[in-house]
Amino acid sequence: MRKKLLIGAFILATFFTSNAQQKISQNNDETTVESGGNLGCPTAPNVYSRSFVLSDFDITEDWNVTEVEFGLQDYITAGSPLTITLSTTSQAYPGGYPGSLTQLATITVSYTEAGETLNVLKQVPITAVVPAGSELVVEISGDFFIGGNTAGASGPSYLMAVGCGATTPTDVTELGDFGDVNFVINVTGSSETAGIKSNLVDKVTLFPNPTNGIVTIKAPGTINIAGATITDVAGKVSNADLNGNTVNMTNYAAGVYFLNISTDSGKITKKIVKQ
């Protein structure tokens, strides 16, 4: 294991509500990523994780995840992919790992060191419905060092690094003198009812997809499109060129993007492929 200074803090609290969106975190300071510190094994991959008991955040319904946010402190291998996995667990995490986990969603993104700003938060759109009463587990794995700050935390930071002997997710305080190590991992979602979520996810469609440029958002007359943004796989967000219910992606390079659609019934994210 190695530690340069590190990071991290979380408070069991609920922040930010807008259009039924809610951000949950375990850090006192959920935004600062301090420079000069990291924790991980130089023999990658590192798997960083946190778990969130929904009831601790007064979430009593099915919860619709739309985004995961994490601190990026440094790379082991620049440009290597990072994978974010959302799961529920049948035991208090990390008990019974990995058999206790039920995967809900996963996504892989890539960042390149050249031109990238380190010690920043990265936002990754990802969708999953977390059943009411669940404990949500967020795992972020790859050849990198996660970021954070030293403002204090209400929940443990976990690291699994097989190359350094941590063969299961382990509270970092059990790995050595890492009591000030706390990983920034935040999750945004919605407590909208399952019916509303179904209405948005199942009834709002994109065509053509894949597309060469112009994308139409098709929605029932009862759902009004209020706005949209586009996120690339590196987490960069841009305003969508929205004209009515059509989005112009002509000037975008070929690749995978996420169209984040705001409606009067809530927000959803749809994956789209630009040819």
PDB file of C-alpha atoms in Angstrom:
ATOM      1  CA  MET A   1       0.000   0.000   0.000  1.00  0.00           C
ATOM      2  CA  ARG A   2       1.099   3.564  -0.450  1.00  0.00           C
ATOM      3  CA  LYS A   3      -0.233   6.850   0.782  1.00  0.00           C
ATOM      4  CA  LYS A   4       0.880  10.303  -0.315  1.00  0.00           C
ATOM      5  CA  LEU A   5      -1.245  12.372   1.976  1.00  0.00           C
ATOM      6  CA  LEU A   6      -4.839  11.742   1.278  1.00  0.00           C
ATOM      7  CA  ILE A   7      -8.089  12.706   1.211  1.00  0.00           C
ATOM      8  CA  GLY A   8     -11.595  12.198   1.969  1.00  0.00           C
ATOM      9  CA  ALA A   9     -14.547  12.854   4.199  1.00  0.00           C
ATOM     10  CA  PHE A  10     -18.237  12.184   4.215  1.00  0.00           C
ATOM     11  CA  ILE A  11     -21.211  12.958   6.424  1.00  0.00           C
ATOM     12  CA  LEU A  12     -24.340  10.873   6.539  1.00  0.00           C
ATOM     13  CA  ALA A  13     -26.478  13.629   5.168  1.00  0.00           C
ATOM     14  CA  THR A  14     -28.693  14.571   2.269  1.00  0.00           C
ATOM     15  CA  PHE A  15     -27.820  17.465   0.003  1.00  0.00           C
ATOM     16  CA  PHE A  16     -29.347  19.201  -2.990  1.00  0.00           C
ATOM     17  CA  THR A  17     -32.867  18.700  -4.164  1.00  0.00           C
ATOM     18  CA  SER A  18     -34.136  19.978  -7.501  1.00  0.00           C
ATOM     19  CA  ASN A  19     -36.844  18.391  -9.567  1.00  0.00           C
ATOM     20  CA  ALA A  20     -36.951  15.553  -7.018  1.00  0.00           C
ATOM     21  CA  GLN A  21     -33.193  14.944  -7.432  1.00  0.00           C
ATOM     22  CA  GLN A  22     -31.278  14.162  -4.248  1.00  0.00           C
ATOM     23  CA  LYS A  23     -27.550  13.787  -3.660  1.00  0.00           C
ATOM     24  CA  ILE A  24     -26.404  11.459  -0.904  1.00  0.00           C
ATOM     25  CA  SER A  25     -22.916  11.473   0.558  1.00  0.00           C
ATOM     26  CA  GLN A  26     -20.971  10.434   3.639  1.00  0.00           C
ATOM     27  CA  ASN A  27     -18.512  13.349   3.594  1.00  0.00           C
ATOM     28  CA  ASN A  28     -18.544  16.530   5.660  1.00  0.00           C
ATOM     29  CA  ASP A  29     -17.110  18.134   2.523  1.00  0.00           C
ATOM     30  CA  GLU A  30     -18.506  16.408  -0.556  1.00  0.00           C
ATOM     31  CA  THR A  31     -16.802  18.607  -3.188  1.00  0.00           C
ATOM     32  CA  THR A  32     -13.157  19.189  -2.271  1.00  0.00           C
ATOM     33  CA  VAL A  33     -10.506  16.873  -3.707  1.00  0.00           C
ATOM     34  CA  GLU A  34      -7.206  17.618  -2.010  1.00  0.00           C
ATOM     35  CA  SER A  35      -3.940  17.494  -3.914  1.00  0.00           C
ATOM     36  CA  GLY A  36      -0.891  15.507  -2.943  1.00  0.00           C
ATOM     37  CA  GLY A  37      -2.561  12.458  -1.483  1.00  0.00           C
ATOM     38  CA  ASN A  38      -3.766   9.075  -2.549  1.00  0.00           C
ATOM     39  CA  LEU A  39      -4.144   5.559  -1.272  1.00  0.00           C
ATOM     40  CA  GLY A  40      -3.942   2.405  -3.284  1.00  0.00           C
ATOM     41  CA  CYS A  41      -1.832  -0.413  -4.542  1.00  0.00           C
ATOM     42  CA  PRO A  42       0.650   0.283  -7.361  1.00  0.00           C
ATOM     43  CA  THR A  43      -0.226  -3.163  -8.701  1.00  0.00           C
ATOM     44  CA  ALA A  44      -3.607  -2.328 -10.215  1.00  0.00           C
ATOM     45  CA  PRO A  45      -6.504  -2.577 -10.260  1.00  0.00           C
ATOM     46  CA  ASN A  46      -7.729  -0.830  -7.164  1.00  0.00           C
ATOM     47  CA  VAL A  47     -11.397  -1.183  -6.232  1.00  0.00           C
ATOM     48  CA  TYR A  48     -12.686   1.697  -4.116  1.00  0.00           C
ATOM     49  CA  SER A  49     -16.147   1.471  -2.581  1.00  0.00           C
ATOM     50  CA  ARG A  50     -18.718   2.902  -0.223  1.00  0.00           C
ATOM     51  CA  SER A  51     -22.147   1.686   0.827  1.00  0.00           C
ATOM     52  CA  PHE A  52     -25.273   3.748   1.461  1.00  0.00           C
ATOM     53  CA  VAL A  53     -28.256   2.498   3.472  1.00  0.00           C
ATOM     54  CA  LEU A  54     -31.171   4.303   1.834  1.00  0.00           C
ATOM     55  CA  SER A  55     -33.137   4.659   5.065  1.00  0.00           C
ATOM     56  CA  ASP A  56     -30.235   6.613   6.591  1.00  0.00           C
ATOM     57  CA  PHE A  57     -31.035   9.347   4.053  1.00  0.00           C
ATOM     58  CA  ASP A  58     -34.805   9.214   4.644  1.00  0.00           C
ATOM     59  CA  ILE A  59     -35.309   7.453   1.327  1.00  0.00           C
ATOM     60  CA  THR A  60     -38.279   5.145   1.785  1.00  0.00           C
ATOM     61  CA  GLU A  61     -39.302   4.466  -1.827  1.00  0.00           C
ATOM     62  CA  ASP A  62     -37.543   2.889  -4.780  1.00  0.00           C
ATOM     63  CA  TRP A  63     -34.661   5.247  -5.599  1.00  0.00           C
ATOM     64  CA  ASN A  64     -33.731   6.051  -9.185  1.00  0.00           C
ATOM     65  CA  VAL A  65     -29.985   6.699  -9.544  1.00  0.00           C
ATOM     66  CA  THR A  66     -28.976   9.105 -12.304  1.00  0.00           C
ATOM     67  CA  GLU A  67     -25.319   9.935 -11.548  1.00  0.00           C
ATOM     68  CA  VAL A  68     -22.244   8.892  -9.598  1.00  0.00           C
ATOM     69  CA  GLU A  69     -19.650  11.492  -8.657  1.00  0.00           C
ATOM     70  CA  PHE A  70     -16.141  10.678  -7.450  1.00  0.00           C
ATOM     71  CA  GLY A  71     -12.807  12.318  -6.795  1.00  0.00           C
ATOM     72  CA  LEU A  72     -10.001  11.718  -9.275  1.00  0.00           C
ATOM     73  CA  GLN A  73      -6.647  12.300  -7.608  1.00  0.00           C
ATOM     74  CA  ASP A  74      -4.045  10.585  -9.799  1.00  0.00           C
ATOM     75  CA  TYR A  75      -3.431   7.838 -12.341  1.00  0.00           C
ATOM     76  CA  ILE A  76      -1.437   4.656 -12.174  1.00  0.00           C
ATOM     77  CA  THR A  77      -1.891   4.150 -15.896  1.00  0.00           C
ATOM     78  CA  ALA A  78      -3.090   7.258 -17.730  1.00  0.00           C
ATOM     79  CA  GLY A  79      -5.953   6.645 -20.108  1.00  0.00           C
ATOM     80  CA  SER A  80      -6.891   3.277 -18.643  1.00  0.00           C
ATOM     81  CA  PRO A  81     -10.618   2.593 -18.199  1.00  0.00           C
ATOM     82  CA  LEU A  82     -12.426   2.999 -14.899  1.00  0.00           C
ATOM     83  CA  THR A  83     -15.505   0.915 -14.141  1.00  0.00           C
ATOM     84  CA  ILE A  84     -18.369   2.022 -11.907  1.00  0.00           C
ATOM     85  CA  THR A  85     -20.667  -0.712 -10.589  1.00  0.00           C
ATOM     86  CA  LEU A  86     -23.864  -0.260  -8.593  1.00  0.00           C
ATOM     87  CA  SER A  87     -25.198  -3.173  -6.541  1.00  0.00           C
ATOM     88  CA  THR A  88     -27.389  -3.967  -3.581  1.00  0.00           C
ATOM     89  CA  THR A  89     -26.200  -6.240  -0.806  1.00  0.00           C
ATOM     90  CA  SER A  90     -28.111  -8.842   1.182  1.00  0.00           C
ATOM     91  CA  GLN A  91     -25.775  -8.378   4.165  1.00  0.00           C
ATOM     92  CA  ALA A  92     -24.283  -5.340   5.843  1.00  0.00           C
ATOM     93  CA  TYR A  93     -21.452  -4.431   3.461  1.00  0.00           C
ATOM     94  CA  PRO A  94     -18.930  -5.954   2.958  1.00  0.00           C
ATOM     95  CA  GLY A  95     -20.325  -9.076   4.605  1.00  0.00           C
ATOM     96  CA  GLY A  96     -20.637 -12.062   2.274  1.00  0.00           C
ATOM     97  CA  TYR A  97     -18.753 -10.291  -0.529  1.00  0.00           C
ATOM     98  CA  PRO A  98     -19.058 -10.883  -3.456  1.00  0.00           C
ATOM     99  CA  GLY A  99     -21.919 -13.410  -3.240  1.00  0.00           C
ATOM    100  CA  SER A 100     -24.041 -10.993  -1.209  1.00  0.00           C
ATOM    101  CA  LEU A 101     -24.135  -8.440  -4.048  1.00  0.00           C
ATOM    102  CA  THR A 102     -26.820  -8.131  -6.715  1.00  0.00           C
ATOM    103  CA  GLN A 103     -25.579  -5.969  -9.587  1.00  0.00           C
ATOM    104  CA  LEU A 104     -27.904  -3.207 -10.753  1.00  0.00           C
ATOM    105  CA  ALA A 105     -25.805  -1.366 -13.334  1.00  0.00           C
ATOM    106  CA  THR A 106     -22.255  -0.904 -14.571  1.00  0.00           C
ATOM    107  CA  ILE A 107     -20.490   1.542 -16.856  1.00  0.00           C
ATOM    108  CA  THR A 108     -16.896   1.964 -18.042  1.00  0.00           C
ATOM    109  CA  VAL A 109     -15.329   5.362 -18.774  1.00  0.00           C
ATOM    110  CA  SER A 110     -11.839   6.421 -19.818  1.00  0.00           C
ATOM    111  CA  TYR A 111      -9.833   9.518 -18.983  1.00  0.00           C
ATOM    112  CA  THR A 112      -6.497  10.627 -20.437  1.00  0.00           C
ATOM    113  CA  GLU A 113      -3.895  12.380 -18.368  1.00  0.00           C
ATOM    114  CA  ALA A 114      -2.791  14.758 -21.126  1.00  0.00           C
ATOM    115  CA  GLY A 115      -4.821  17.946 -20.740  1.00  0.00           C
ATOM    116  CA  GLU A 116      -6.827  16.564 -17.826  1.00  0.00           C
ATOM    117  CA  THR A 117      -7.095  18.431 -14.545  1.00  0.00           C
ATOM    118  CA  LEU A 118      -6.407  16.215 -11.557  1.00  0.00           C
ATOM    119  CA  ASN A 119      -7.754  16.624  -8.018  1.00  0.00           C
ATOM    120  CA  VAL A 120     -11.257  17.172  -9.366  1.00  0.00           C
ATOM    121  CA  LEU A 121     -14.691  15.611  -9.147  1.00  0.00           C
ATOM    122  CA  LYS A 122     -15.872  13.528 -12.067  1.00  0.00           C
ATOM    123  CA  GLN A 123     -19.558  13.074 -12.835  1.00  0.00           C
ATOM    124  CA  VAL A 124     -20.700   9.932 -14.615  1.00  0.00           C
ATOM    125  CA  PRO A 125     -24.338   9.430 -15.672  1.00  0.00           C
ATOM    126  CA  ILE A 126     -25.572   5.964 -14.776  1.00  0.00           C
ATOM    127  CA  THR A 127     -29.124   4.740 -14.278  1.00  0.00           C
ATOM    128  CA  ALA A 128     -30.418   2.112 -11.875  1.00  0.00           C
ATOM    129  CA  VAL A 129     -33.470   1.574  -9.699  1.00  0.00           C
ATOM    130  CA  VAL A 130     -32.501   0.753  -6.107  1.00  0.00           C
ATOM    131  CA  PRO A 131     -35.327  -1.067  -4.290  1.00  0.00           C
ATOM    132  CA  ALA A 132     -36.747   0.595  -1.199  1.00  0.00           C
ATOM    133  CA  GLY A 133     -35.033  -0.500   2.005  1.00  0.00           C
ATOM    134  CA  SER A 134     -31.808  -1.500   0.249  1.00  0.00           C
ATOM    135  CA  GLU A 135     -28.170  -0.866   0.995  1.00  0.00           C
ATOM    136  CA  LEU A 136     -26.577   0.549  -2.167  1.00  0.00           C
ATOM    137  CA  VAL A 137     -22.952  -0.371  -2.883  1.00  0.00           C
ATOM    138  CA  VAL A 138     -20.874   1.788  -5.232  1.00  0.00           C
ATOM    139  CA  GLU A 139     -17.611   0.294  -6.508  1.00  0.00           C
ATOM    140  CA  ILE A 140     -15.129   2.205  -8.689  1.00  0.00           C
ATOM    141  CA  SER A 141     -12.261   0.145 -10.064  1.00  0.00           C
ATOM    142  CA  GLY A 142      -9.275   0.826 -12.273  1.00  0.00           C
ATOM    143  CA  ASP A 143      -5.638   1.849 -12.523  1.00  0.00           C
ATOM    144  CA  PHE A 144      -6.031   5.078 -10.571  1.00  0.00           C
ATOM    145  CA  PHE A 145      -6.026   6.695  -7.152  1.00  0.00           C
ATOM    146  CA  ILE A 146      -9.342   8.030  -5.934  1.00  0.00           C
ATOM    147  CA  GLY A 147      -9.538  11.525  -4.449  1.00  0.00           C
ATOM    148  CA  GLY A 148     -10.999  13.017  -1.321  1.00  0.00           C
ATOM    149  CA  ASN A 149     -10.301  15.331   1.585  1.00  0.00           C
ATOM    150  CA  THR A 150      -9.687  15.295   5.329  1.00  0.00           C
ATOM    151  CA  ALA A 151     -12.848  17.034   6.521  1.00  0.00           C
ATOM    152  CA  GLY A 152     -14.235  13.937   8.234  1.00  0.00           C
ATOM    153  CA  ALA A 153     -16.607  11.124   7.352  1.00  0.00           C
ATOM    154  CA  SER A 154     -19.536   9.255   8.852  1.00  0.00           C
ATOM    155  CA  GLY A 155     -18.988   6.001   6.971  1.00  0.00           C
ATOM    156  CA  PRO A 156     -16.007   3.806   6.115  1.00  0.00           C
ATOM    157  CA  SER A 157     -13.962   3.978   2.938  1.00  0.00           C
ATOM    158  CA  TYR A 158     -13.223   0.533   1.505  1.00  0.00           C
ATOM    159  CA  LEU A 159     -10.344  -0.618  -0.676  1.00  0.00           C
ATOM    160  CA  MET A 160      -9.829  -3.957  -2.393  1.00  0.00           C
ATOM    161  CA  ALA A 161      -6.382  -4.388  -3.909  1.00  0.00           C
ATOM    162  CA  VAL A 162      -5.482  -8.009  -4.526  1.00  0.00           C
ATOM    163  CA  GLY A 163      -1.946  -7.081  -5.578  1.00  0.00           C
ATOM    164  CA  CYS A 164      -1.277  -5.735  -2.079  1.00  0.00           C
ATOM    165  CA  GLY A 165      -3.082  -8.429  -0.133  1.00  0.00           C
ATOM    166  CA  ALA A 166      -6.511  -6.832   0.333  1.00  0.00           C
ATOM    167  CA  THR A 167      -8.525  -9.608  -1.302  1.00  0.00           C
ATOM    168  CA  THR A 168     -11.928  -8.305  -0.201  1.00  0.00           C
ATOM    169  CA  PRO A 169     -13.223  -4.757   0.382  1.00  0.00           C
ATOM    170  CA  THR A 170     -11.430  -3.636   3.535  1.00  0.00           C
ATOM    171  CA  ASP A 171     -11.991  -0.595   5.738  1.00  0.00           C
ATOM    172  CA  VAL A 172      -8.864   1.477   5.079  1.00  0.00           C
ATOM    173  CA  THR A 173      -8.347   1.979   8.806  1.00  0.00           C
ATOM    174  CA  GLU A 174      -7.588  -1.747   8.994  1.00  0.00           C
ATOM    175  CA  LEU A 175      -4.833  -1.460   6.381  1.00  0.00           C
ATOM    176  CA  GLY A 176      -2.502   0.762   8.371  1.00  0.00           C
ATOM    177  CA  ASP A 177      -2.227   4.317   9.634  1.00  0.00           C
ATOM    178  CA  PHE A 178      -4.874   5.632   7.262  1.00  0.00           C
ATOM    179  CA  GLY A 179      -7.378   7.127   9.689  1.00  0.00           C
ATOM    180  CA  ASP A 180      -7.550  10.371   7.660  1.00  0.00           C
ATOM    181  CA  VAL A 181      -8.294   8.562   4.393  1.00  0.00           C
ATOM    182  CA  ASN A 182     -11.831   9.102   3.122  1.00  0.00           C
ATOM    183  CA  PHE A 183     -12.962   8.628  -0.466  1.00  0.00           C
ATOM    184  CA  VAL A 184     -15.284  11.107  -2.174  1.00  0.00           C
ATOM    185  CA  ILE A 185     -18.099   9.079  -3.714  1.00  0.00           C
ATOM    186  CA  ASN A 186     -21.484  10.797  -4.103  1.00  0.00           C
ATOM    187  CA  VAL A 187     -24.672   9.450  -5.669  1.00  0.00           C
ATOM    188  CA  THR A 188     -27.549  11.446  -7.156  1.00  0.00           C
ATOM    189  CA  GLY A 189     -30.998  10.013  -7.676  1.00  0.00           C
ATOM    190  CA  SER A 190     -34.706  10.570  -7.430  1.00  0.00           C
ATOM    191  CA  SER A 191     -37.333   9.400  -4.982  1.00  0.00           C
ATOM    192  CA  GLU A 192     -40.034   9.612  -7.632  1.00  0.00           C
ATOM    193  CA  THR A 193     -42.489   6.764  -7.605  1.00  0.00           C
ATOM    194  CA  ALA A 194     -41.768   3.687  -9.664  1.00  0.00           C
ATOM    195  CA  GLY A 195     -44.731   4.600 -11.871  1.00  0.00           C
ATOM    196  CA  ILE A 196     -43.241   7.950 -12.821  1.00  0.00           C
ATOM    197  CA  LYS A 197     -39.840   6.362 -13.411  1.00  0.00           C
ATOM    198  CA  SER A 198     -41.410   3.730 -15.633  1.00  0.00           C
ATOM    199  CA  ASN A 199     -43.257   6.431 -17.506  1.00  0.00           C
ATOM    200  CA  LEU A 200     -40.035   8.266 -18.224  1.00  0.00           C
ATOM    201  CA  VAL A 201     -37.680   5.382 -18.905  1.00  0.00           C
ATOM    202  CA  ASP A 202     -40.076   3.164 -20.832  1.00  0.00           C
ATOM    203  CA  LYS A 203     -42.088   5.764 -22.695  1.00  0.00           C
ATOM    204  CA  VAL A 204     -39.403   8.293 -23.605  1.00  0.00           C
ATOM    205  CA  THR A 205     -37.381   6.988 -26.556  1.00  0.00           C
ATOM    206  CA  LEU A 206     -34.701   8.278 -28.915  1.00  0.00           C
ATOM    207  CA  PHE A 207     -34.545   7.726 -32.665  1.00  0.00           C
ATOM    208  CA  PRO A 208     -32.624   7.078 -34.709  1.00  0.00           C
ATOM    209  CA  ASN A 209     -30.143   5.512 -32.319  1.00  0.00           C
ATOM    210  CA  PRO A 210     -27.371   5.090 -33.456  1.00  0.00           C
ATOM    211  CA  THR A 211     -27.542   8.462 -35.187  1.00  0.00           C
ATOM    212  CA  ASN A 212     -25.554  10.401 -37.756  1.00  0.00           C
ATOM    213  CA  GLY A 213     -26.574  13.745 -36.275  1.00  0.00           C
ATOM    214  CA  ILE A 214     -30.229  14.593 -35.611  1.00  0.00           C
ATOM    215  CA  VAL A 215     -31.911  12.775 -32.731  1.00  0.00           C
ATOM    216  CA  THR A 216     -35.618  12.987 -31.939  1.00  0.00           C
ATOM    217  CA  ILE A 217     -36.874  12.598 -28.369  1.00  0.00           C
ATOM    218  CA  LYS A 218     -40.207  10.834 -28.569  1.00  0.00           C
ATOM    219  CA  ALA A 219     -42.449  11.260 -25.542  1.00  0.00           C
ATOM    220  CA  PRO A 220     -46.190  11.067 -24.827  1.00  0.00           C
ATOM    221  CA  GLY A 221     -48.108  14.321 -24.895  1.00  0.00           C
ATOM    222  CA  THR A 222     -48.359  14.228 -21.107  1.00  0.00           C
ATOM    223  CA  ILE A 223     -44.567  14.558 -20.760  1.00  0.00           C
ATOM    224  CA  ASN A 224     -42.996  17.898 -21.679  1.00  0.00           C
ATOM    225  CA  ILE A 225     -39.284  18.126 -22.536  1.00  0.00           C
ATOM    226  CA  ALA A 226     -37.829  21.076 -20.623  1.00  0.00           C
ATOM    227  CA  GLY A 227     -34.143  20.782 -21.515  1.00  0.00           C
ATOM    228  CA  ALA A 228     -31.234  18.434 -22.120  1.00  0.00           C
ATOM    229  CA  THR A 229     -27.495  18.123 -21.699  1.00  0.00           C
ATOM    230  CA  ILE A 230     -25.018  15.724 -23.276  1.00  0.00           C
ATOM    231  CA  THR A 231     -22.287  13.914 -21.337  1.00  0.00           C
ATOM    232  CA  ASP A 232     -19.410  12.078 -23.006  1.00  0.00           C
ATOM    233  CA  VAL A 233     -17.712   8.990 -21.570  1.00  0.00           C
ATOM    234  CA  ALA A 234     -15.038  11.200 -19.981  1.00  0.00           C
ATOM    235  CA  GLY A 235     -17.732  12.938 -17.917  1.00  0.00           C
ATOM    236  CA  LYS A 236     -17.642  16.251 -19.847  1.00  0.00           C
ATOM    237  CA  VAL A 237     -21.074  17.890 -19.912  1.00  0.00           C
ATOM    238  CA  SER A 238     -22.310  20.218 -22.666  1.00  0.00           C
ATOM    239  CA  ASN A 239     -25.647  21.853 -23.368  1.00  0.00           C
ATOM    240  CA  ALA A 240     -27.641  20.001 -25.983  1.00  0.00           C
ATOM    241  CA  ASP A 241     -28.625  21.847 -29.165  1.00  0.00           C
ATOM    242  CA  LEU A 242     -32.312  21.288 -28.479  1.00  0.00           C
ATOM    243  CA  ASN A 243     -34.966  22.471 -30.927  1.00  0.00           C
ATOM    244  CA  GLY A 244     -38.341  21.347 -29.722  1.00  0.00           C
ATOM    245  CA  ASN A 245     -37.905  17.599 -29.284  1.00  0.00           C
ATOM    246  CA  THR A 246     -34.894  17.231 -31.590  1.00  0.00           C
ATOM    247  CA  VAL A 247     -31.211  17.343 -30.659  1.00  0.00           C
ATOM    248  CA  ASN A 248     -28.519  18.231 -33.190  1.00  0.00           C
ATOM    249  CA  MET A 249     -25.364  16.140 -32.633  1.00  0.00           C
ATOM    250  CA  THR A 250     -23.897  16.746 -36.082  1.00  0.00           C
ATOM    251  CA  ASN A 251     -20.747  18.370 -34.698  1.00  0.00           C
ATOM    252  CA  TYR A 252     -20.044  15.616 -32.162  1.00  0.00           C
ATOM    253  CA  ALA A 253     -17.337  13.040 -32.813  1.00  0.00           C
ATOM    254  CA  ALA A 254     -18.327   9.410 -33.245  1.00  0.00           C
ATOM    255  CA  GLY A 255     -18.715   7.624 -29.931  1.00  0.00           C
ATOM    256  CA  VAL A 256     -20.989   6.906 -26.986  1.00  0.00           C
ATOM    257  CA  TYR A 257     -22.791   9.753 -25.214  1.00  0.00           C
ATOM    258  CA  PHE A 258     -25.468  10.153 -22.545  1.00  0.00           C
ATOM    259  CA  LEU A 259     -28.440  12.422 -23.191  1.00  0.00           C
ATOM    260  CA  ASN A 260     -29.677  13.819 -19.868  1.00  0.00           C
ATOM    261  CA  ILE A 261     -33.290  14.823 -20.413  1.00  0.00           C
ATOM    262  CA  SER A 262     -35.219  17.130 -18.069  1.00  0.00           C
ATOM    263  CA  THR A 263     -39.003  16.835 -18.152  1.00  0.00           C
ATOM    264  CA  ASP A 264     -41.838  18.190 -16.062  1.00  0.00           C
ATOM    265  CA  SER A 265     -42.047  14.726 -14.486  1.00  0.00           C
ATOM    266  CA  GLY A 266     -38.381  14.370 -13.564  1.00  0.00           C
ATOM    267  CA  LYS A 267     -35.024  13.606 -15.163  1.00  0.00           C
ATOM    268  CA  ILE A 268     -33.752  10.568 -17.052  1.00  0.00           C
ATOM    269  CA  THR A 269     -30.565   9.626 -18.875  1.00  0.00           C
ATOM    270  CA  LYS A 270     -30.474   7.761 -22.178  1.00  0.00           C
ATOM    271  CA  LYS A 271     -27.410   6.319 -23.892  1.00  0.00           C
ATOM    272  CA  ILE A 272     -26.919   7.341 -27.493  1.00  0.00           C
ATOM    273  CA  VAL A 273     -24.379   6.287 -30.115  1.00  0.00           C
ATOM    274  CA  LYS A 274     -23.084   8.874 -32.592  1.00  0.00           C
ATOM    275  CA  GLN A 275     -21.825   7.303 -35.810  1.00  0.00           C
TER     276      GLN A 275
END
